[in-house]
Structures are given as structure tokens and as C-alpha cells.
Coordinates of C-alpha atoms in Angstrom, one line a residue:
X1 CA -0.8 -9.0 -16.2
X2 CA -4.0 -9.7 -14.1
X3 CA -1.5 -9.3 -10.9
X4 CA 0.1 -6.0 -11.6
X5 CA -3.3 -4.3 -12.7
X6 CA -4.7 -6.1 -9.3
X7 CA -2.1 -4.5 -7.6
X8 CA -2.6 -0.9 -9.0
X9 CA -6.1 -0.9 -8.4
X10 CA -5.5 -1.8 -4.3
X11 CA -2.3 0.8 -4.6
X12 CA -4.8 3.6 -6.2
X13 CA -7.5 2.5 -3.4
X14 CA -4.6 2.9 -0.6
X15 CA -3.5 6.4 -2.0
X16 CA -7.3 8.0 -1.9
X17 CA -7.1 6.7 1.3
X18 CA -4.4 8.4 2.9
X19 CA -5.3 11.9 2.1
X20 CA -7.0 12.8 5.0
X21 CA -4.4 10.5 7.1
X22 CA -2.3 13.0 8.6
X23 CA -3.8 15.5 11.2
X24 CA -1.0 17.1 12.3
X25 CA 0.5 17.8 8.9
X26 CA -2.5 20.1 7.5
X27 CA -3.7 21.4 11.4
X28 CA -0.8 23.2 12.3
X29 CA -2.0 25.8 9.5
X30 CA -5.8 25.9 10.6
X31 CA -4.4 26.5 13.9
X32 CA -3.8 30.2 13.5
X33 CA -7.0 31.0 12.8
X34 CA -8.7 28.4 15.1
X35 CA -6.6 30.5 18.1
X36 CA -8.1 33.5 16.5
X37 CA -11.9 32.2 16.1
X38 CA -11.8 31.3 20.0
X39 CA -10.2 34.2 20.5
X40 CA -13.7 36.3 19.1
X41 CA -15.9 34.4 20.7
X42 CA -13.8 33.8 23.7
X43 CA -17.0 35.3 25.7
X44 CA -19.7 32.6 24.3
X45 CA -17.5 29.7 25.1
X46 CA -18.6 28.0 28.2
X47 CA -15.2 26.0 28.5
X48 CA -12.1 27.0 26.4
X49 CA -9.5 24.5 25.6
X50 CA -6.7 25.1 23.8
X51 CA -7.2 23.6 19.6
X52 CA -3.9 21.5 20.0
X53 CA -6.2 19.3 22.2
X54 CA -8.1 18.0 19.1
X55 CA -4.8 16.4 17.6
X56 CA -3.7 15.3 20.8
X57 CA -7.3 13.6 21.6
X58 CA -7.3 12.5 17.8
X59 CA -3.7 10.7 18.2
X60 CA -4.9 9.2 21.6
X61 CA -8.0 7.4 19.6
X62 CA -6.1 6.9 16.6
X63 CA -3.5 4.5 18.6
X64 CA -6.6 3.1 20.9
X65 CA -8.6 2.1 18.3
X66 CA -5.4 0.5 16.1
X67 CA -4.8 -1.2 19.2
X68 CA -8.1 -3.3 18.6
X69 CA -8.1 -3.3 14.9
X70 CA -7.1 -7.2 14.3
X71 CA -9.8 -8.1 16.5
X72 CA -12.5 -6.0 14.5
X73 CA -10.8 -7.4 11.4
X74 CA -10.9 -11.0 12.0
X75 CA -14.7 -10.8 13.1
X76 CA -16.1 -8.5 10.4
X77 CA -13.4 -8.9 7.4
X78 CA -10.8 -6.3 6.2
X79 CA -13.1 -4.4 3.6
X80 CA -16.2 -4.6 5.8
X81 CA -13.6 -2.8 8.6
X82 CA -12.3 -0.1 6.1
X83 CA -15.7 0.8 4.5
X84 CA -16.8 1.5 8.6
X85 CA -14.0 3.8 9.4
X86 CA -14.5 5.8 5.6
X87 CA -17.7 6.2 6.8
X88 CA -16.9 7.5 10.5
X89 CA -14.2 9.5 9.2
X90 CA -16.7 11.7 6.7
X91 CA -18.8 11.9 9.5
X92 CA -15.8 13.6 11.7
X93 CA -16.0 16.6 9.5
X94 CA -19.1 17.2 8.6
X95 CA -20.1 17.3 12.2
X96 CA -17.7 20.2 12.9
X97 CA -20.6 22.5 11.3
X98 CA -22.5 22.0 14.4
X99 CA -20.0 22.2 17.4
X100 CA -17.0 24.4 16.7
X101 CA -18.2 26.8 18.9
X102 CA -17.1 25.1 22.0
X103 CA -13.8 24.2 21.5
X104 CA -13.8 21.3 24.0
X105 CA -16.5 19.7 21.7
X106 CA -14.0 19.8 19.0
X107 CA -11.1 18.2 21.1
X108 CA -13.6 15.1 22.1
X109 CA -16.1 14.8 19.2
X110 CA -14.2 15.9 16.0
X111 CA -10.9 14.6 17.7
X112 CA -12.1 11.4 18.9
X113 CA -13.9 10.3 16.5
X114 CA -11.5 11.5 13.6
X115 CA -9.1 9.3 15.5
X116 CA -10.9 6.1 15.9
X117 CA -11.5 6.1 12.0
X118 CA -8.5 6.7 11.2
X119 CA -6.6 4.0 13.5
X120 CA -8.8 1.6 11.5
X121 CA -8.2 3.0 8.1
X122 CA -4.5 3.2 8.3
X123 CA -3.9 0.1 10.2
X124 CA -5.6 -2.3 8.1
X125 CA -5.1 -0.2 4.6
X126 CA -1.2 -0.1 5.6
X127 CA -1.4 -4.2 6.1
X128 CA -3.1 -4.9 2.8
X129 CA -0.7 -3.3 0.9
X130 CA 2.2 -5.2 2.4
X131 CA 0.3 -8.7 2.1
X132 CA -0.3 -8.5 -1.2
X133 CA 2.5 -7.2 -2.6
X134 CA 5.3 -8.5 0.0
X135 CA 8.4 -8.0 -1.8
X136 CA 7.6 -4.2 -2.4
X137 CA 6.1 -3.5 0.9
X138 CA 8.6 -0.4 2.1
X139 CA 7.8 0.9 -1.9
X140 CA 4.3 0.4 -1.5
X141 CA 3.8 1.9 1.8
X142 CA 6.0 4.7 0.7
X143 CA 3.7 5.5 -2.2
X144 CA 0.8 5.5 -0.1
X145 CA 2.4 8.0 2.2
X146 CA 2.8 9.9 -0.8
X147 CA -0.8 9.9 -0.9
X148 CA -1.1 11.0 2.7
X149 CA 1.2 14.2 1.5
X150 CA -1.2 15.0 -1.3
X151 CA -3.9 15.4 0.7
X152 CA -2.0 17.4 3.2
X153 CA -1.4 19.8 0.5
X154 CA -4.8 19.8 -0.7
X155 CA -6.1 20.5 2.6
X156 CA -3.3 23.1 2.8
X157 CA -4.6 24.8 -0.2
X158 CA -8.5 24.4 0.4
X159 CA -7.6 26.4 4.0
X160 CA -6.4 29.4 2.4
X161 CA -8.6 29.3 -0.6
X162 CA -11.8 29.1 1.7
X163 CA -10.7 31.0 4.8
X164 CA -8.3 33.6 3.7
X165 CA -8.4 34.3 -0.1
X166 CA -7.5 37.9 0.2
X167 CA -4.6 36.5 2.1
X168 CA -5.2 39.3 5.5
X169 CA -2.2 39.1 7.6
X170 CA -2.8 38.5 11.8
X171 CA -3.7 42.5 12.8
X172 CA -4.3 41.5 16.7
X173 CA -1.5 40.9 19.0
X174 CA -2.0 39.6 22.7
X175 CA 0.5 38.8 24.7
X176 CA 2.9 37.0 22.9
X177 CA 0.5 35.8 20.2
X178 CA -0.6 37.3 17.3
X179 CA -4.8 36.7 16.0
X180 CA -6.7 37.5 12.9
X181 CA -9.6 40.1 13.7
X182 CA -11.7 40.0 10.4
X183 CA -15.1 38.5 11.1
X184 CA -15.4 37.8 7.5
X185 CA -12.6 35.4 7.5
X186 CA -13.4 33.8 11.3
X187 CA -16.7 32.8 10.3
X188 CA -15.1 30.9 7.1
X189 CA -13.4 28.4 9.7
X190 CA -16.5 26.0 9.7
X191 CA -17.2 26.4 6.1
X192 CA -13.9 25.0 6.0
X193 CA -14.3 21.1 8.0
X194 CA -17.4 20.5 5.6
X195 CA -15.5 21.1 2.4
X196 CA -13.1 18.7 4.2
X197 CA -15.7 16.5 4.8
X198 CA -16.8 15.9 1.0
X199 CA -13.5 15.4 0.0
X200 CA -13.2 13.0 2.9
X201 CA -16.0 10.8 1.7
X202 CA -15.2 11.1 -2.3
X203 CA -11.9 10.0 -1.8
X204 CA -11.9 7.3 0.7
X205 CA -15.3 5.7 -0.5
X206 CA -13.7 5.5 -3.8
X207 CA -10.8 3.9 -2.8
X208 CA -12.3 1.4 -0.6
X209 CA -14.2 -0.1 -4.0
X210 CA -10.7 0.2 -6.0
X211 CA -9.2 -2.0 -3.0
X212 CA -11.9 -4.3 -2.8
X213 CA -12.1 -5.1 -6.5
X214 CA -8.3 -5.2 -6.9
X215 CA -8.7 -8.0 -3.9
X216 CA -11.7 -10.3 -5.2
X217 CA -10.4 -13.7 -4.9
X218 CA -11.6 -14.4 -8.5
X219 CA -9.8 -11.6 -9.8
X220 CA -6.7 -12.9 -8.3
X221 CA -6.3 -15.7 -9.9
X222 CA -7.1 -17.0 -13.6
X223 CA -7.8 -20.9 -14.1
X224 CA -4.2 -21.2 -15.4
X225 CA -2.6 -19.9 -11.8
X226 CA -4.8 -21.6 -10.0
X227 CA -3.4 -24.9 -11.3
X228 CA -0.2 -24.4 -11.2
X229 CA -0.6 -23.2 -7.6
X230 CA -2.3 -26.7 -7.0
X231 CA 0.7 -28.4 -9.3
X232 CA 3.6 -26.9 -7.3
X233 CA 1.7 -27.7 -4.0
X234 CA 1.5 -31.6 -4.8
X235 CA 5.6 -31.1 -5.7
X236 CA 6.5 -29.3 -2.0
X237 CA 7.0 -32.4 -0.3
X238 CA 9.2 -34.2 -3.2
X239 CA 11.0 -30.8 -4.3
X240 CA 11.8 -29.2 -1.1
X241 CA 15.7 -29.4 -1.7
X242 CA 15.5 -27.3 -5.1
X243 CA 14.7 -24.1 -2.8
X244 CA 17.8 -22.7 -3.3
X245 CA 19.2 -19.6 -1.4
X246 CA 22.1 -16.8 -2.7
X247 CA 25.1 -16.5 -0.9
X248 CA 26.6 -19.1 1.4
X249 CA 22.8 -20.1 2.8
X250 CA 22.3 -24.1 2.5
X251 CA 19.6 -25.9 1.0
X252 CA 17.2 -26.4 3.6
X253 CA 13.7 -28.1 3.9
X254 CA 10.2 -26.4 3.5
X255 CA 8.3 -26.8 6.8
X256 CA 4.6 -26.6 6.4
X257 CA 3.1 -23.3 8.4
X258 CA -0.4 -23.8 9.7
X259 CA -1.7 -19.9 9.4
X260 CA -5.2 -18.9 10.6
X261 CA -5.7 -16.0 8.8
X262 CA -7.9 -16.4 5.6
X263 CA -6.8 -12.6 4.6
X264 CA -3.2 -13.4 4.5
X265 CA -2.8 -16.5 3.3
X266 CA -5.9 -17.8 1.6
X267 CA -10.1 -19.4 1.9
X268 CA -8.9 -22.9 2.6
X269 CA -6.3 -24.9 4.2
X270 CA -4.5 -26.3 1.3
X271 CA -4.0 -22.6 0.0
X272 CA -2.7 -21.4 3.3
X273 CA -0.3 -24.0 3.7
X274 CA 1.1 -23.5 0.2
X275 CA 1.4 -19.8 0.1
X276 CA 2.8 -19.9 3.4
X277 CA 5.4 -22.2 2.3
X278 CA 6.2 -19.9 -0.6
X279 CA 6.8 -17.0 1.5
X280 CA 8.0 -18.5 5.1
X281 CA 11.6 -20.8 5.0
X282 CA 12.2 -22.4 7.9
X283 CA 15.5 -22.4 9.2
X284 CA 16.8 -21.2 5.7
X285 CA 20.2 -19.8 7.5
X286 CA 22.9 -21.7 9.7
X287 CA 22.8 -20.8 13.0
X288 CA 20.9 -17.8 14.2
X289 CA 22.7 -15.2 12.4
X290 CA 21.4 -11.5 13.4
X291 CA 18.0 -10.8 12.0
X292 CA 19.1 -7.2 10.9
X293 CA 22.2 -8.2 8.8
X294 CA 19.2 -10.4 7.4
X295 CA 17.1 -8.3 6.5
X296 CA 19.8 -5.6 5.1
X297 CA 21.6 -8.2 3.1
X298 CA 20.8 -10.1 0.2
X299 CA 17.4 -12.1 -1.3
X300 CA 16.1 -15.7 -0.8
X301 CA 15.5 -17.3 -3.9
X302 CA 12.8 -20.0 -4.6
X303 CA 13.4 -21.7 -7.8
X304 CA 11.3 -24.4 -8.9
X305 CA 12.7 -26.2 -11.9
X306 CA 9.5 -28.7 -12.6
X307 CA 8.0 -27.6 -16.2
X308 CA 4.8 -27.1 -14.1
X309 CA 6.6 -24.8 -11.5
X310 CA 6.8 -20.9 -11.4
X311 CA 9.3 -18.5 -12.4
X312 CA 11.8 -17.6 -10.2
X313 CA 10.9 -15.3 -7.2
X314 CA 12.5 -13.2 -5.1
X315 CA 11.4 -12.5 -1.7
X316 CA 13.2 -10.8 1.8
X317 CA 15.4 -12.7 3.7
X318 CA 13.9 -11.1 6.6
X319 CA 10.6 -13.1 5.2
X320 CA 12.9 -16.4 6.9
X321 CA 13.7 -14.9 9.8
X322 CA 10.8 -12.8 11.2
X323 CA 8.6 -14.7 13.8
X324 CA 4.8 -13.8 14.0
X325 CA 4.6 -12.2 17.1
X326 CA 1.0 -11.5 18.7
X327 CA 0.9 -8.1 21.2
X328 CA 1.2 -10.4 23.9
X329 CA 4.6 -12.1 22.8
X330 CA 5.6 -8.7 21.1
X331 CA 5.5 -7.3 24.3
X332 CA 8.0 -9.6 26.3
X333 CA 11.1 -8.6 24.3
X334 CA 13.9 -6.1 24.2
X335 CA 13.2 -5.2 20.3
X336 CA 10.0 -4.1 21.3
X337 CA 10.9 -1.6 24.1
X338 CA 13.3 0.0 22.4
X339 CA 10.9 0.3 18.8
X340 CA 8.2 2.2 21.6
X341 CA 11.1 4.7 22.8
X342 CA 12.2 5.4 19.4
X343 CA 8.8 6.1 18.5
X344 CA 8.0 7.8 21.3
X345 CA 10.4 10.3 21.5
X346 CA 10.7 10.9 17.4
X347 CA 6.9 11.4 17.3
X348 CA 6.9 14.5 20.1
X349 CA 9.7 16.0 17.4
X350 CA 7.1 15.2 14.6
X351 CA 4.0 17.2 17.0
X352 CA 6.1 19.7 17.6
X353 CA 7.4 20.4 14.8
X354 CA 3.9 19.7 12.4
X355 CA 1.5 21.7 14.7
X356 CA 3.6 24.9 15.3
X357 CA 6.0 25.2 12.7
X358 CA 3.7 28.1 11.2
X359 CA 3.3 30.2 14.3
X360 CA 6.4 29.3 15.2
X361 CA 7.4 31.4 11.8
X362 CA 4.8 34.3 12.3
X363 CA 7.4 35.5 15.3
X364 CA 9.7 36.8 12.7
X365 CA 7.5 36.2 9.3
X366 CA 4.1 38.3 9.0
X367 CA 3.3 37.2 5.4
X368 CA 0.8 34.7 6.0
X369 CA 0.8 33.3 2.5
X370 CA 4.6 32.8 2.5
X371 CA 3.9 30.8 5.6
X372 CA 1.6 28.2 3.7
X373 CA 3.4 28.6 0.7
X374 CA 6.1 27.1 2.5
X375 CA 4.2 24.2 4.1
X376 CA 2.9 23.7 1.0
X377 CA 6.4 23.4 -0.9
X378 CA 7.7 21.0 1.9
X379 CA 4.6 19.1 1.6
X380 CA 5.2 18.1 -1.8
X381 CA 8.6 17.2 -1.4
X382 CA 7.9 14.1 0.7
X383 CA 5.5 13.3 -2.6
X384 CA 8.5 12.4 -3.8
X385 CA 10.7 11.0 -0.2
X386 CA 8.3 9.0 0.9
X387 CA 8.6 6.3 -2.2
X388 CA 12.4 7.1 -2.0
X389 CA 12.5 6.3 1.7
X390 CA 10.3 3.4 0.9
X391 CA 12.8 1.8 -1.6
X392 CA 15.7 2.5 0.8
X393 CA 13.9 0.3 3.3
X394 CA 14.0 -2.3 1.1
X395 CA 17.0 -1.8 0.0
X396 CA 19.0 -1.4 3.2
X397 CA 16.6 -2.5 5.6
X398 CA 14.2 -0.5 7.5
X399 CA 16.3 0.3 10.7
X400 CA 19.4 2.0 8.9
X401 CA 16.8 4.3 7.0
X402 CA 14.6 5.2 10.6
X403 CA 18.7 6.2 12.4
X404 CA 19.4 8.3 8.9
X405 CA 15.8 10.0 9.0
X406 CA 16.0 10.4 12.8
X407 CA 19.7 12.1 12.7
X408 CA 18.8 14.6 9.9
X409 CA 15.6 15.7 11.8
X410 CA 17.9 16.1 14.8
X411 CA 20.3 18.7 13.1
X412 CA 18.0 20.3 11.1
X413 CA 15.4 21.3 13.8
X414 CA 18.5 22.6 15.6
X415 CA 19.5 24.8 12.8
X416 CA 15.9 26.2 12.4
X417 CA 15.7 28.2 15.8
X418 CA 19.4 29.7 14.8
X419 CA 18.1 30.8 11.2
X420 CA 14.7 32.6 12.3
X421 CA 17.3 34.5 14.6
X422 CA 19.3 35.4 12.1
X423 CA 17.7 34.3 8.7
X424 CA 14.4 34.3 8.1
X425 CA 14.5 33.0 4.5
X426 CA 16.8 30.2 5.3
X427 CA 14.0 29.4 8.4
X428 CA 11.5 28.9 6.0
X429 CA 14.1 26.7 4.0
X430 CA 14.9 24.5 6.5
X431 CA 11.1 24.1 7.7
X432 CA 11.0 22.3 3.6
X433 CA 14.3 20.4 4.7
X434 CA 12.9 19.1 7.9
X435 CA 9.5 18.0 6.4
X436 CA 11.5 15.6 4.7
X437 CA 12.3 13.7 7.8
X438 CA 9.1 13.7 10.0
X439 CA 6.6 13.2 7.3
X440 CA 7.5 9.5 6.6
X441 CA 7.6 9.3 10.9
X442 CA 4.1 7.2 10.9
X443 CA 5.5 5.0 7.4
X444 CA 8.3 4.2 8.8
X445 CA 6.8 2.3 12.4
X446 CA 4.5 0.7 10.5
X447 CA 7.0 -0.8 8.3
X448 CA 8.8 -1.5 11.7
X449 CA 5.9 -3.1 13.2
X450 CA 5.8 -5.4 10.1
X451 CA 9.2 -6.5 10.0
X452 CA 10.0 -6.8 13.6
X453 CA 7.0 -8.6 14.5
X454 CA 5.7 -10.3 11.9
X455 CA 2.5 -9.0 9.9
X456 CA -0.1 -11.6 10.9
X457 CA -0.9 -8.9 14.1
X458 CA 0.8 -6.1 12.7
X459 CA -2.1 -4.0 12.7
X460 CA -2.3 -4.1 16.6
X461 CA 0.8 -4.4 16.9
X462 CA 1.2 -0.9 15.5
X463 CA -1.3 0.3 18.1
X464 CA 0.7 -0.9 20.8
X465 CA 4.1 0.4 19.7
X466 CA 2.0 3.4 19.9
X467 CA 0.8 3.7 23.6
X468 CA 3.0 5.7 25.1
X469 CA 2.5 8.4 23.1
X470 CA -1.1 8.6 25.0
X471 CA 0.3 10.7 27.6
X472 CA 2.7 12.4 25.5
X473 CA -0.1 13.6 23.9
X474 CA -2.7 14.5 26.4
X475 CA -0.1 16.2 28.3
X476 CA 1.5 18.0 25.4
X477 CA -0.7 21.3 25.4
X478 CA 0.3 22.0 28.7
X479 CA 4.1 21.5 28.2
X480 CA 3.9 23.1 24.7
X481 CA 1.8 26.5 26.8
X482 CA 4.5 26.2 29.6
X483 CA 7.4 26.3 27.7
X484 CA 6.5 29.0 25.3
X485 CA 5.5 31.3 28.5
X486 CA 8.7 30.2 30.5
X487 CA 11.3 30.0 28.5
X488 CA 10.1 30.8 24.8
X489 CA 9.6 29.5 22.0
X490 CA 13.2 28.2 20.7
X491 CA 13.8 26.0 23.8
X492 CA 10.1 24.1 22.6
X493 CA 12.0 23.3 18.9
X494 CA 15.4 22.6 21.0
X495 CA 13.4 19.5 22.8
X496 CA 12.0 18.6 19.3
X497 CA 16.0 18.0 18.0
X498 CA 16.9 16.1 22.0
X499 CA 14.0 13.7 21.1
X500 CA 15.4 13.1 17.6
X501 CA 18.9 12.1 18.7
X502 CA 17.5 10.1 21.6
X503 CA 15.3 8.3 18.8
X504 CA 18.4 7.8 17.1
X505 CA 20.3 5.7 19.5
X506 CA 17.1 3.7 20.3
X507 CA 17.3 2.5 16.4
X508 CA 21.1 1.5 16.8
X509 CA 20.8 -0.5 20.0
X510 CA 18.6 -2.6 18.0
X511 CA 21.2 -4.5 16.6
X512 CA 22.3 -5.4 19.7
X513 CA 18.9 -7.7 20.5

């Protein structure tokens, strides 16, 4: 009992903190009016950037600063970490009051620092939940992108309600965009980040106590679970051969794991060693059978049949098989390479597709709030997918569901630049259907990073996996703007469904390595 309400408390805390998670999700509709807020006081602004450069100098931080996260976590502690980036994070958005005027100051101060937070937050809030409830981890991190989703929508909402209430449709067309001209609603945009900004801190501050309280070592355990943990401990060496496994695996013998990490594995020595023994089987399976038909396939069961012993429990065969990889060793194989490209290329369909899906719309839509009623209706769909896709990792492994996801968000961005030619109802139907695949996008290579390289480092492991999306992004504006003025705006969603399918086949050669 103390366990589940432990675990509900650190799964509330990871939920508050993944609604302001996402960027790109709830940006692409501030965007329009951004453009159009520049756009009136395009002759006060000393330098003028384009907006998309805040999420591109925000991702560019985000995967930096995750990149460094285990370091910062093994010298200050996990909660210490997360309570720093809340804090930052608020900050982000409250300091928007004071320098949206110059639109590079956005890109580098909001951006950056909205970023660096954040690649903290996630990082180490996205490890916690998988250490502590390891058997659920794709479930868990699914309902904690759910979270991410209703923030998204909240932000959504807030937008509209603060900056356009009277929902005014863009009167001022230039070129081939199309502005807002009311002064009224342009001098609501900064209104806007500091209402973002208290729900920022209320929500994340909040859940930093839930997780810290739900992780309290004396809450963990009551007297009784501490001693049978020290009872089944004393029985490892003598009872190693009742570790039984399903299928055709073979009894095989516990091997002690030295682990370093007080976080994962315990305060002391003795409780390292044991809970590392519970969830790491060495050399469970014959041979070295392939680590995905592992992971896909079946449960390793630990049975321990002393009177003092636990009830049976159920854990991953990939928890056998998975080697804890640091960056450096991560770096050095196949599995790794191929995880970067897949997440390279499947992250420039989830920009695209996140940041312009809206004015993509306005070209043949001009009702503004049918536009956000829309990202708001896709947005809570993945309340739903993101647990679903969570479960389906654990369930048939966390590769099959990133080629399924990946191949769907190929097809369907496709089919949305041939229905707002010929459709414009079905566009808007399709922009719910695609949501469904990109949202989970930065779930989903977290999970990867967890079960392909072992969760020890998985934190900057993530960052790595990450780092070639630094140029994508920085150099994004410019081939978003190019695109659009050389060839228009259907050929910019066209590359979105190319990376997809080349994201696809970077998931099935996997199995080859």
C-alpha cells in the first residue's frame, strides 16, 4: 500500500511537471501573432530575428544542458537538480515582460534559458519515474507525457483567452503572409508569457514537493520491508538457483552488481548490491540471443520460495540483457548511431510539423479559432496515446512502437498537403491524426535511451542521442524561410513525411546490431 501511494505521489509530481515541457507544441500557435507583434514594431527593433529562433535556441539548450545533467545530479542530488531548473524555468517567463521587444533577446534569453531548465527537468524527472517504478516504465513515462499534452492545451487555451478573446481574424497580408493589425490584441502578447509564468512556477514547484515526499527513503520502506529485504539478502548466496525464468531460459546464478549510484539503487552498499541483484540477472539466457526479441518477448520471473522471501515479481527481460552504457561507451556502437539518425530525422518532421501546422492552415483556413480549436482537439488526444503508446512499449517493446509511430506520421503528413488542396476540413482532420504520432516523439527516445543503454546515464545519454539536432535546429529558420519563398509551402510538409520514412528504417536496422 505504502508503495503504490509512493508511487502516485512521484507520478502526480512528474505530470505537474511536464506541462510546460513541450515548446514547440503550444508555440506554433503564439507564433502568428509573435510574426504580427514584430511585424508593428518592425521599426523599433534594432535586430529582427525571425520567432522560430526561440524554439530552435530553446531545443539547442534543452539537449546541451541534458547532456550534463548526470554530472549535476551526482554532485547536487536529483531533487536539489529539479527544484533548480523549476526555479530557472519560472524565471524564463516572467522575464519575457521585459525583452519581447527585441526579438533576438527572446531567441537567446527566453530561449536559452527556457531550454537549460528544461533539459534538467525532463531528464532527471523522466529517470525517476523509470527507477522507481521499473516494470511500468513505458506506462509511466507515457502518463507523464500526458501531462506534457495537458499543459499544451492549457497554454493553447490561455493564448486565445488572453490575446484574442474576441477571436479577430489576420486583416494584414504581406507577401505571402498574412498579420493581425489590432493594437489591442498585439500588446496582449506579453501579458501572455507572465500568465505562463505563474502557471509555470505553481505547477512545477508543486510537483517537485509531491516527488520528493513520494521519494523519502523512510517513506519507502516500513520496518517490515526493511527486514525482509535484509532476510532475502542473507538467502542470495544459498538461494541463487530458485530464480526461475519462463520459457526455455535455465536457472542461472545471481552475480553480485557493484552500482555507484545511491539514487538508483540505494544509501549503502549492502542495499545496492541487493536491489541490484533483484533487478539485474546475469547471463539469465543461453547464448547471446538478440536483445530486441528480449525485450519484446516474454518476463523474467524471480521467485523466492523461503517463508521470509517476497512474492513473486515480474520484471523485463530486457532488465538481463541491457548493459549500463556511459556516453563514452554509448558512443562506440552501431545501436547508438542509428537511435541519433532516427531521432534526428523524426524530430525535423516533429518541428515542422508542431511550429507551422497553424499558418500552414491560415493559407486556406481564415477562422482563427477553428485553427486552435483544432490544435486544441489533437492536443487532447495524445492525453489519451501517450499512456497507450506507453503500454505498447511494454508490451511489444519500444522499437516496434517508434517504426509504427514513425510510418503513420509518414503517410499522414503526406496526405495533409493533398487535403488543404482539396479539403480543407479533412486538413484540419488530419492535423488531429498526425498529432497522434509526433507528440509522444520526445517519450519515446527517452524510453530508447533507457533501454538501449542502460538507465544508470540515461539522463545524458538522452542529451547525446540529441546532438545532432543542434544544427538542425539553428539552421532550421533559414531552410524553413527558403523553402516557403522557393518552392512553397507544401514541399516544407513533403520533407516532414521523407524524414519520417527515413526514421522508419533507422528503427528496423536496429535489429540487425
Amino acid at each position: 500500500m505504502i508503495s503504490i501511494y509512493r508511487n502516485l505521489l512521484i507520478l502526480t509530481g512528474a505530470i505537474l511537471h511536464a506541462f510546460p515541457v513541450c515548446m514547440p507544441c503550444f508555440f506554433g500557435n503564439v507564433l502568428p501573432y509573435l510574426d504580427s507583434y514584430y511585424h508593428e514594431h518592425r521599426e523599433k527593433t534594432s535586430l529582427y530575428v525571425s520567432p522560430l529562433w526561440t524554439v530552435s535556441v530553446s531545443l539547442t539548450t534543452f539537449i546541451l544542458s541534458m547532456m550534463f545533467t548526470s554530472p549535476i545530479e551526482h554532485r547536487f542530488g536529483i531533487h536539489a537538480s529539479i527544484l533548480a531548473g523549476d526555479i530557472l524555468l519560472s524565471f524564463s517567463f516572467f522575464i519575457v515582460q521585459f525583452i519581447i521587444k527585441e526579438p533576438l533577446a527572446l531567441a537567446l534569453i527566453f530561449g536559452g534559458l527556457r531550454g537549460a531548465s528544461v533539459g534538467v527537468v525532463y531528464a532527471l524527472t523522466v529517470k525517476l519515474l523509470l527507477q522507481e517504478m521499473p516494470n511500468h516504465g513505458g506506462f509511466a513515462t507515457g502518463i507523464m507525457s500526458a501531462g506534457s499534452t495537458v499543459g499544451t492545451v492549457l497554454f493553447i487555451g490561455v493564448a486565445f483567452a488572453v490575446i484574442n478573446p474576441s477571436n479577430k481574424k489576420p486583416d494584414l497580408k504581406v507577401d505571402n503572409k498574412v498579420y493581425f493589425s489590432d493594437k489591442n490584441l498585439l500588446n496582449r502578447v506579453p501579458t501572455y508569457f507572465t500568465v505562463l509564468g505563474a502557471i509555470t512556477a505553481a505547477s512545477t514547484l508543486i510537483g517537485a514537493a509531491l516527488m520528493y515526499i513520494g521519494s523519502k527513503k523512510h517513506f519507502l520502506m516500513d520496518k517490515e520491508k526493511t527486514n525482509t529485504d535484509k532476510s532475502i539478502y542473507e538467502q542470495l548466496a544459498s538461494n541463487s538457483d530458485k530464480c526461475k525464468t519462463l520459457g526455455t531460459v535455465e536457472k542461472k546464478e545471481l552475480v553480485p552488481l557493484k552500482v555507484s549510484d545511491p539514487q538508483l539503487y540505494g544509501d549503502n552498499e549492502q542495499d545496492r548490491d541487493f536491489k541490484a541483484n533483484m533487478y539485474k540477472v546475469s547471463s539469465c539466457l543461453n547464448g547471446n540471443p538478440n536483445t530486441d526479441e528480449v525485450q519484446n518477448n516474454g518476463l523474467v520471473q524471480n521467485t523466492f520460495n523461503d517463508e521470509n522471501g517476497p512474492p513473486q515479481e515480474y520484471v523485463n527481460k530486457a532488465e538481463c540483457e541491457v548493459l549500463e552504457l556511459s556516453s563514452r561507451e554509448a558512443l562506440k556502437t552501431a545501436r547508438f548511431w542509428l537511435v541519433w539518425i532516427a531521432f534526428i530525422t523524426s524530430n525535423h518532421t516533429f518541428y515542422i510539423y508542431l511550429a507551422l501546422y497553424k499558418e500552414y492552415g491560415e493559407q486556406a483556413i481564415s477562422d482563427d479559432s477553428m485553427l486552435i480549436t483544432t490544435g486544441i482537439i489533437s492536443n487532447v488526444s495524445t492525453i489519451f496515446i501517450c499512456p497507450l503508446v506507453g503500454i505498447a512499449s511494454d508490451r511489444i517493446g519500444i522499437r516496434k512502437t517508434s517504426m509504427i509511430l514513425n510510418a503513420a506520421s509518414c503517410l499522414f503528413m503526406s496526405l495533409m498537403v493533398i487535403a488543404i488542396h482539396t479539403c480543407p476540413w479533412m486538413y484540419m482532420v488530419l492535423v488531429v491524426i498526425e498529432n497522434i504520432g509526433v507528440a509522444p516523439h520526445t517519450m519515446i527516445f527517452s524510453i530508447i535511451a533507457a533501454f538501449e543503454f542502460g538507465k544508470i546515464h540515461c539522463a545524458s545519454n538522452m542529451g547525446f542521442i540529441r546532438t545532432g539536432n543542434i544544427p538542425l535546429v539553428l539552421l532550421e529558420p533559414f531552410i524553413v524561410d527558403a523553402l516557403i519563398r522557393a518552392i512553397g509551402w507544401d514541399w516544407v510538409f513533403l520533407t516532414g513525411s521523407l524524414s519520417s520514412a527515413i526514421a522508419t528504417v533507422a528503427i528496423i536496422a536496429l535489429d540487425f546490431f
